[in-house]
Structure formats: structure tokens, C-alpha cells
Coordinates of C-alpha atoms in Angstrom, one line a residue:
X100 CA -3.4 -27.9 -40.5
X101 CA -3.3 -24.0 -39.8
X102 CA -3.7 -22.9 -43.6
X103 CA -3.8 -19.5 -43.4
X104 CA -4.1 -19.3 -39.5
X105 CA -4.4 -15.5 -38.4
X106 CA -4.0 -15.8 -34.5
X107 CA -4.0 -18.5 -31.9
X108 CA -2.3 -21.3 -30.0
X109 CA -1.9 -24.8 -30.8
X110 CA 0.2 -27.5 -29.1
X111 CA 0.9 -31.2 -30.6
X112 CA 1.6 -33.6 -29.1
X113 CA 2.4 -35.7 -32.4
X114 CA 4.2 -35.3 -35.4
X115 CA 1.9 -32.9 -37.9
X116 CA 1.2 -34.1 -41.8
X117 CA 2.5 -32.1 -44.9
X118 CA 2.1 -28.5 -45.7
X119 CA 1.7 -27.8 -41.7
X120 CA 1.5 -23.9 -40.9
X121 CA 1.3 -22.8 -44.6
X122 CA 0.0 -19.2 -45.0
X123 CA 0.1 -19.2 -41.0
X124 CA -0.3 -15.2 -41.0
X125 CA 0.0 -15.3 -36.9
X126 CA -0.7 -18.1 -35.2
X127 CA 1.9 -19.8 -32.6
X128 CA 2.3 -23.6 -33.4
X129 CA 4.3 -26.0 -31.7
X130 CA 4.5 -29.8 -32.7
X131 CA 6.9 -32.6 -32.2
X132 CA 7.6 -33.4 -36.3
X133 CA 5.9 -31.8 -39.9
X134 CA 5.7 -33.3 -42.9
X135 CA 7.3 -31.6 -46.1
X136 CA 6.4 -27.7 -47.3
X137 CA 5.9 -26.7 -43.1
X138 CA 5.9 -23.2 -42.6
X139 CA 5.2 -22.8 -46.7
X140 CA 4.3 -18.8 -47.7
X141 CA 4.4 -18.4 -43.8
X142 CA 3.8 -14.9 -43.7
X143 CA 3.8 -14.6 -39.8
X144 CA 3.4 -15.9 -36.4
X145 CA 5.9 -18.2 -34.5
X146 CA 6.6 -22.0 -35.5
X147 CA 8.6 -24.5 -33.6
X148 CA 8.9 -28.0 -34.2
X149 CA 10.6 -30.5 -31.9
X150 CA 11.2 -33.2 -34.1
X151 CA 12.4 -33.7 -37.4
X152 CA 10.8 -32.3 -41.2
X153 CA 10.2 -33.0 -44.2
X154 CA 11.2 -31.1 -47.6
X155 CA 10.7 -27.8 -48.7
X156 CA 10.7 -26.0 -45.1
X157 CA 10.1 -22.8 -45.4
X158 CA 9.7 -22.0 -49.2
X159 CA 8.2 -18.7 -49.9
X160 CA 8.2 -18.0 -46.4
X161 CA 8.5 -13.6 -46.4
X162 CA 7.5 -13.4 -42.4
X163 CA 7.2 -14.9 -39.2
X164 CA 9.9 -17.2 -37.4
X165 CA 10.1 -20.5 -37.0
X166 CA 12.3 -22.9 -34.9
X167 CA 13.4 -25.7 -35.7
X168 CA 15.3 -28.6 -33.5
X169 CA 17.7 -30.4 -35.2
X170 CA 19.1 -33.3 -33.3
X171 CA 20.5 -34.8 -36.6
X172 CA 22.2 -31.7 -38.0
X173 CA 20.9 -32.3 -41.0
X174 CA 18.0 -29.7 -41.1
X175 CA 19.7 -27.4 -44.0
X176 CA 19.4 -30.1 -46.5
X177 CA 15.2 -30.2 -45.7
X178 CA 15.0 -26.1 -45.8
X179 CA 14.1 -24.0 -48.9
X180 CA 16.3 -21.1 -48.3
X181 CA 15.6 -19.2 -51.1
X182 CA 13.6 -16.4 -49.3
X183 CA 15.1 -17.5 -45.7
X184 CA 18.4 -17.9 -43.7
X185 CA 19.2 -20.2 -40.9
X186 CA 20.7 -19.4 -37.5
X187 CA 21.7 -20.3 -34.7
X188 CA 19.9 -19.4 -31.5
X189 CA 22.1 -16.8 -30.0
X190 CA 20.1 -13.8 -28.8
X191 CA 18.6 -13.6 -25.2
X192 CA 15.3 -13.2 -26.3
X193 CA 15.0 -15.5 -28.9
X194 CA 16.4 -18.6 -26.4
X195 CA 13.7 -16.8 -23.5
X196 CA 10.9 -17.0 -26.5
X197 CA 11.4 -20.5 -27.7
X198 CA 12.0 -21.5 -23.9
X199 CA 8.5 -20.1 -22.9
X200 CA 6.7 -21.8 -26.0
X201 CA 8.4 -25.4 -25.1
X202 CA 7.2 -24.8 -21.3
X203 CA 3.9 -24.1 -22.7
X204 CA 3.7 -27.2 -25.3
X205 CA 5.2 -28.9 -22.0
X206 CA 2.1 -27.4 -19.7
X207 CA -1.0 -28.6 -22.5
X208 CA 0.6 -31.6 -23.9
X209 CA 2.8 -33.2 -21.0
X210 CA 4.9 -34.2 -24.0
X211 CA 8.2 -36.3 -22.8
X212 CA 9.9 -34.8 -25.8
X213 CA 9.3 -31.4 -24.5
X214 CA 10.4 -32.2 -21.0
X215 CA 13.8 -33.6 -22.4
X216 CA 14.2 -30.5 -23.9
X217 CA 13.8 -28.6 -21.1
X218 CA 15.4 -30.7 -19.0
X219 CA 18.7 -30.2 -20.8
X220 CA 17.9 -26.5 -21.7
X221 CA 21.9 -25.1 -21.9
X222 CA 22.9 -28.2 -24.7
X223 CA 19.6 -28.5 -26.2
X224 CA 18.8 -24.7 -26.9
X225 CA 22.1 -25.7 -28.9
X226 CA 20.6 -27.9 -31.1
X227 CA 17.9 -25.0 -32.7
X228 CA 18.2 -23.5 -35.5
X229 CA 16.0 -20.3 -36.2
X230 CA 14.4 -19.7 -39.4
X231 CA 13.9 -16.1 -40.6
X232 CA 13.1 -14.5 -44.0
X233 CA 16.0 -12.5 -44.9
X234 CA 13.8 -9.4 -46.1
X235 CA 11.6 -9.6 -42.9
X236 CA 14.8 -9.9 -40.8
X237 CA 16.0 -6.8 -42.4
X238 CA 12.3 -5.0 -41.7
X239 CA 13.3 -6.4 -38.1
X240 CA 16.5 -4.7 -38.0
X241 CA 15.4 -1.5 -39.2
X242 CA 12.9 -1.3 -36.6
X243 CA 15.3 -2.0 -34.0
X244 CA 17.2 0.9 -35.3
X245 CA 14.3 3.1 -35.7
X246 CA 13.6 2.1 -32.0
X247 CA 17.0 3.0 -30.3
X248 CA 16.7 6.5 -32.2
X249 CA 14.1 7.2 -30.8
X250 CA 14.9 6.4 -27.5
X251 CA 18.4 8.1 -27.9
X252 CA 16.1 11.5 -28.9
X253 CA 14.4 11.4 -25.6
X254 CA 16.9 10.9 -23.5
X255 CA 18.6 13.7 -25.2
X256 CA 15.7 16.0 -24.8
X257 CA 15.5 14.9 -21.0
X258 CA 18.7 15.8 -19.7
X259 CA 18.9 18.8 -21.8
X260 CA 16.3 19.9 -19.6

């Protein structure tokens, strides 16, 4: 489901079969489990799953991010990570993202696992762990940068005025 998915919204209320979001260029997908090879060659878009994986998560995966939770604490042992690193969910608008697309999920599905999540927001926003390709993360960073220099230039030039 979502092969090569180039924009979009899709919430399940169920657990999704193998190779779910693979090539997803774009799209935002959240589902309550995925089989093994989710998010494969993921070159894009936003991925959370609320429920367990299978094998191979995120192999060849070069963009895009993808949230996983992991109730057991066992999600590294399911994750490729040769192209990808795993986090935890630490910045503001990374916890305000994955808290809008639960609420969402929440909103079209009614899902009780959502709710739960939600419901205990401060512990379980503890429990996610953020996937990111290391080389798109980087790309990331350096636009960040890229960004603050810029911003830095103009407010230079404006009170030089």
C-alpha cells in the first residue's frame, strides 16, 4: 500500500501488510502496525506507525521521516539502519508534528489506540522514536543553517539602517 505515493493523506485504522510506504516520495501515512520492509527506499513524506513492525524498517530509506512507537523497546532490532539513525523525539516541532498527525488519525479513524496515545501525551511522546536518513538529516541541517544566515543578513542590513 502507498508504492511510490507522491502526495496525500491516509489514516488506518488497522495494522498495514509488508512493504507498507515503500518509495512513498510524499505522502503522510499513519497506521496502527506494518509488516516487514515499511518505509523501504522511502524517499519522502511523513510515516508514523502506532503499533509494532516488522523487519527491514527503513532499508534504503535516503528521505522523508518516519515515526515509530515503540512500546516494547525493541524497535532497533526491526530497523535497517544502514542509510538511517534513530532518535528520540526531543525537538518542539517534531513532538507538535507527530502530535497533529495522531489527532488527525484520531479525527478520521476514531482509533482507541490513537486516543491512548493522546491521552497520555507527556509519557507516550516518550515512547517514539524518529527515523531519519543520516544524509537527508544532514541536507536538513544545512538548510537550517543556510536559513538563520540569512535571517542574521537582514537583520543586520535593517538596523544598519
Amino acid at each position: 500500500m502507498l508504492y511510490g505515493a507522491t502526495s496525500g493523506e491516509v489514516y488506518i485504522n488497522g495494522v498495514a501488510g509488508e512493504r507498507f510506504c515503500v518509495r512513498n516520495s510524499g505522502a503522510i501515512a499513519v497506521v496502527e502496525g506494518a509488516g516487514d520492509h515499511c518505509c523501504e527506499y522511502m524517499t519522502g513524506g511523513r510515516t508514523v506507525v502506532l503499533g509494532p513492525t516488522g523487519r527491514n524498517f527503513a532499508a534504503g530509506m535516503s528521505g522523508g521521516v518516519a515515526y515509530v512507537y515503540d512500546e516494547k523497546g525493541n524497535f532497533d532490532y526491526f530497523c535497517n539502519m544502514e542509510m538511517a539513525e534513530l532518535s528520540l523525539i526531543e525537538e518542539a516541532d517534531d513532538q507538535k508534528e507527530l502530535y497533529g498527525l495522531i489527532s488527525a488519525h484520531y479525527k478520521y479513524t476514531n482509533s482507541p489506540m490513537a486516543k491512548r496515545i493522546l491521552d497520555n501525551w507527556s509519557k507516550s511522546v516518550e515512547q517514539f522514536i524518529k527515523v531519519i536518513p543520516i544524509e537527508y538529516k544532514k541536507v536538513l541541517q544545512e538548510e537550517k543553517l543556510v536559513e538563520l544566515d540569512r535571517k542574521n543578513k537582514i537583520t543586520s542590513i535593517t538596523e544598519a539602517r
